[in-house]
Each structure stands twice: as C-alpha cells, then as structure tokens.
Amino acid sequence: QTKRVLTEFLNTLSPEDLVGVSYQARSDLGVDFTSDPALIARAFNGVAEAVGSVSSGRGHEWFESVIRSLEGSRHARRAIVYVSERPPFLRANPKDLAFTLVQQEFQRAAQSNIPIYAMDPRRLTAPELALDGPMQDQTPARRKAINQAVFSEKQGMKTLAENTGG
C-alpha cells in the first residue's frame, strides 16, 4: 500500500521536479536529488526495509539535515514526505527534549515554506489485539494502553504535518 501511494506521488511529478529519498535509519537505501523516475522508484522499493529499521533515536538531527538541504535549494516546490509508523519524538510535549528539538526544525521548515507530509505505512488499522506474551498479561488495561500508544503515534504524525503546512 505504501509503495502504491509513493508510486502515485511519483507519477504526479513533472520532469523538472527533483526528488531525493532519505531514510533516517538506512541512508544506503536512499537516492540523491534526481528527476530519474527509475532511480526514485528503486529508492521507494526500500521503504519496507527502511521503515522496519531501528533508528538511532536522533530524529531531530535527520530532520535538521534534510530541512537545511532543502532550505538551501532554489527550487520553488520543496516538500518532505515522512513515511514512518511514529513521529520522531515520544510525545508532543514541550517537556520532551526530542519534541523540543524537532519542533525547532518544524519551525524552520514552516518558515522556509517546506511542508512535511506524514504517512503512516500502517494506514488506518484495526485496534491492536495485544495477544502476545503470557495469558495472564492479556488484560483489557494492557490492550487499552497499546491502543492509546498507537493513537498517540498517529496524533504525533498529525502534529508533524500540521506544524509545517503539510
């Protein structure tokens, strides 16, 4: 599903558009700015592997690097499509250092007219069943906590997009 959406995105680009693909945890799967649809599609093929990789927990540094790269570009159309199951911060909370650092990058992106579009590859999903682990751990409270965590992740992705005009 995610590859299909990214392919549809690719089909909307004009020949003058340049696309760079960067994966936070797997830079080896990305591609530098190019207008070659085959190179972009090949980079999009790595999305499942890249999204499943564990990040170093330094999302703000990745955002800073990507946003500064786009900020220096003279192209009129600049945007980030952020594909992830969760935002680059734990909670949209000013007391969370990661959120504070990423929020600074949100502001830089918004000021530079670089919208960030957030895309969760899980799309709209049914609630987690939370049936892993021992039977005595299968409680309504545990299921509720897991569902709240997923909801919080989706809200964080929404916060990411809303704060940058995506």
CSV table of C-alpha atoms in Angstrom, one decimal:
chain,number,residue,atom,x,y,z
A,1,GLN,CA,0.0,0.0,0.0
A,2,THR,CA,2.8,2.4,0.9
A,3,LYS,CA,4.7,1.7,-2.3
A,4,ARG,CA,1.5,2.2,-4.3
A,5,VAL,CA,1.0,5.7,-2.7
A,6,LEU,CA,4.6,6.6,-3.3
A,7,THR,CA,4.3,5.5,-6.9
A,8,GLU,CA,1.2,7.6,-7.3
A,9,PHE,CA,3.2,10.5,-5.9
A,10,LEU,CA,6.0,9.8,-8.3
A,11,ASN,CA,3.5,9.9,-11.2
A,12,THR,CA,2.3,13.4,-10.3
A,13,LEU,CA,5.8,14.9,-10.6
A,14,SER,CA,6.9,17.0,-13.6
A,15,PRO,CA,10.1,16.3,-15.4
A,16,GLU,CA,11.6,19.4,-13.8
A,17,ASP,CA,10.9,18.2,-10.3
A,18,LEU,CA,13.9,16.8,-8.4
A,19,VAL,CA,13.3,14.2,-5.7
A,20,GLY,CA,15.7,13.0,-3.0
A,21,VAL,CA,14.9,9.9,-0.9
A,22,SER,CA,16.4,9.7,2.5
A,23,TYR,CA,15.7,7.1,5.2
A,24,GLN,CA,16.5,8.0,8.7
A,25,ALA,CA,17.9,4.6,9.8
A,26,ARG,CA,19.0,3.4,6.3
A,27,SER,CA,20.8,6.1,4.3
A,28,ASP,CA,22.1,3.4,2.0
A,29,LEU,CA,18.6,2.8,0.6
A,30,GLY,CA,18.0,6.5,-0.5
A,31,VAL,CA,18.9,8.4,-3.6
A,32,ASP,CA,20.3,11.9,-4.1
A,33,PHE,CA,18.2,14.6,-5.8
A,34,THR,CA,17.3,13.3,-9.3
A,35,SER,CA,14.5,13.6,-11.8
A,36,ASP,CA,15.1,10.0,-13.0
A,37,PRO,CA,11.8,8.1,-12.2
A,38,ALA,CA,13.6,4.7,-12.2
A,39,LEU,CA,16.1,5.8,-9.6
A,40,ILE,CA,13.4,7.3,-7.4
A,41,ALA,CA,11.2,4.1,-7.8
A,42,ARG,CA,14.2,2.0,-6.8
A,43,ALA,CA,14.7,4.0,-3.7
A,44,PHE,CA,10.9,3.7,-2.9
A,45,ASN,CA,11.3,-0.1,-3.1
A,46,GLY,CA,13.4,0.1,0.0
A,47,VAL,CA,10.7,1.7,2.1
A,48,ALA,CA,9.6,-1.6,3.9
A,49,GLU,CA,13.2,-2.4,4.9
A,50,ALA,CA,13.9,1.2,5.9
A,51,VAL,CA,10.8,1.8,7.9
A,52,GLY,CA,11.3,-1.5,9.8
A,53,SER,CA,14.9,-0.5,10.7
A,54,VAL,CA,15.7,0.8,14.2
A,55,SER,CA,16.7,4.5,14.2
A,56,SER,CA,19.5,5.8,16.4
A,57,GLY,CA,16.9,8.0,18.2
A,58,ARG,CA,18.3,11.2,16.7
A,59,GLY,CA,15.3,12.2,14.6
A,60,HIS,CA,15.9,15.9,15.1
A,61,GLU,CA,19.4,15.6,13.5
A,62,TRP,CA,18.0,13.8,10.5
A,63,PHE,CA,15.2,16.5,10.2
A,64,GLU,CA,17.8,19.3,10.6
A,65,SER,CA,20.0,17.8,7.8
A,66,VAL,CA,17.1,17.3,5.4
A,67,ILE,CA,15.5,20.6,6.1
A,68,ARG,CA,18.7,22.6,5.7
A,69,SER,CA,19.4,20.8,2.5
A,70,LEU,CA,16.0,21.8,1.1
A,71,GLU,CA,16.3,25.3,2.6
A,72,GLY,CA,19.4,26.0,0.5
A,73,SER,CA,17.6,24.8,-2.7
A,74,ARG,CA,16.5,27.4,-5.2
A,75,HIS,CA,13.6,25.2,-6.4
A,76,ALA,CA,10.1,26.7,-5.9
A,77,ARG,CA,8.5,23.3,-5.0
A,78,ARG,CA,10.1,21.8,-1.9
A,79,ALA,CA,8.4,19.3,0.4
A,80,ILE,CA,9.2,16.3,2.7
A,81,VAL,CA,7.1,13.1,2.7
A,82,TYR,CA,7.9,11.5,6.0
A,83,VAL,CA,7.0,7.8,6.0
A,84,SER,CA,7.1,6.2,9.4
A,85,GLU,CA,4.9,4.4,12.0
A,86,ARG,CA,5.7,7.0,14.5
A,87,PRO,CA,6.9,10.6,14.8
A,88,PRO,CA,10.5,11.5,15.6
A,89,PHE,CA,9.5,12.2,19.2
A,90,LEU,CA,7.9,10.3,22.0
A,91,ARG,CA,5.1,12.7,22.8
A,92,ALA,CA,4.0,16.1,21.5
A,93,ASN,CA,5.0,17.6,24.9
A,94,PRO,CA,7.3,20.6,25.4
A,95,LYS,CA,9.0,18.7,28.3
A,96,ASP,CA,10.1,16.0,25.9
A,97,LEU,CA,13.6,17.1,24.7
A,98,ALA,CA,13.3,15.2,21.4
A,99,PHE,CA,10.0,17.0,20.7
A,100,THR,CA,11.5,20.4,21.5
A,101,LEU,CA,14.4,19.8,19.1
A,102,VAL,CA,12.2,18.5,16.3
A,103,GLN,CA,9.8,21.4,16.9
A,104,GLN,CA,12.6,23.8,16.1
A,105,GLU,CA,13.1,22.0,12.8
A,106,PHE,CA,9.3,22.2,12.2
A,107,GLN,CA,9.5,25.9,12.6
A,108,ARG,CA,12.5,26.2,10.3
A,109,ALA,CA,10.6,24.1,7.7
A,110,ALA,CA,7.4,26.2,8.0
A,111,GLN,CA,9.4,29.5,7.7
A,112,SER,CA,11.2,28.2,4.6
A,113,ASN,CA,7.9,27.0,3.1
A,114,ILE,CA,8.8,23.3,3.2
A,115,PRO,CA,5.7,21.3,4.1
A,116,ILE,CA,6.1,17.9,5.7
A,117,TYR,CA,3.6,15.3,4.7
A,118,ALA,CA,3.4,12.5,7.2
A,119,MET,CA,2.4,9.0,6.0
A,120,ASP,CA,2.0,6.0,8.3
A,121,PRO,CA,2.5,2.8,6.3
A,122,ARG,CA,0.1,1.0,8.7
A,123,ARG,CA,-2.6,3.4,7.3
A,124,LEU,CA,-5.9,3.1,9.2
A,125,THR,CA,-5.6,-0.1,11.2
A,126,ALA,CA,-7.9,-2.1,13.5
A,127,PRO,CA,-7.0,-1.8,17.2
A,128,GLU,CA,-4.1,-3.9,18.3
A,129,LEU,CA,-5.2,-7.2,19.8
A,130,ALA,CA,-2.1,-7.4,22.1
A,131,LEU,CA,-2.3,-11.2,22.2
A,132,ASP,CA,1.5,-11.8,22.5
A,133,GLY,CA,3.1,-12.9,25.8
A,134,PRO,CA,1.7,-15.0,28.7
A,135,MET,CA,-2.0,-15.4,29.1
A,136,GLN,CA,-2.1,-13.6,32.5
A,137,ASP,CA,-0.8,-10.5,30.7
A,138,GLN,CA,-3.8,-10.4,28.3
A,139,THR,CA,-5.8,-7.8,30.2
A,140,PRO,CA,-8.2,-5.0,29.0
A,141,ALA,CA,-5.9,-2.5,30.6
A,142,ARG,CA,-2.9,-3.7,28.5
A,143,ARG,CA,-5.0,-3.6,25.3
A,144,LYS,CA,-6.1,-0.1,26.2
A,145,ALA,CA,-2.5,1.1,26.8
A,146,ILE,CA,-1.4,-0.3,23.5
A,147,ASN,CA,-4.3,1.3,21.6
A,148,GLN,CA,-3.5,4.6,23.3
A,149,ALA,CA,0.1,4.3,22.3
A,150,VAL,CA,-0.9,3.8,18.6
A,151,PHE,CA,-3.3,6.7,18.8
A,152,SER,CA,-0.6,8.9,20.3
A,153,GLU,CA,1.8,7.9,17.5
A,154,LYS,CA,-0.9,8.9,14.9
A,155,GLN,CA,-1.5,12.2,16.7
A,156,GLY,CA,2.2,12.9,16.6
A,157,MET,CA,2.3,12.3,12.9
A,158,LYS,CA,-0.6,14.7,12.5
A,159,THR,CA,1.2,17.3,14.7
A,160,LEU,CA,4.2,16.9,12.4
A,161,ALA,CA,2.2,17.7,9.3
A,162,GLU,CA,0.0,20.4,10.9
A,163,ASN,CA,3.1,22.4,12.2
A,164,THR,CA,4.6,22.6,8.7
A,165,GLY,CA,1.7,23.1,6.4
A,166,GLY,CA,1.7,19.5,5.2
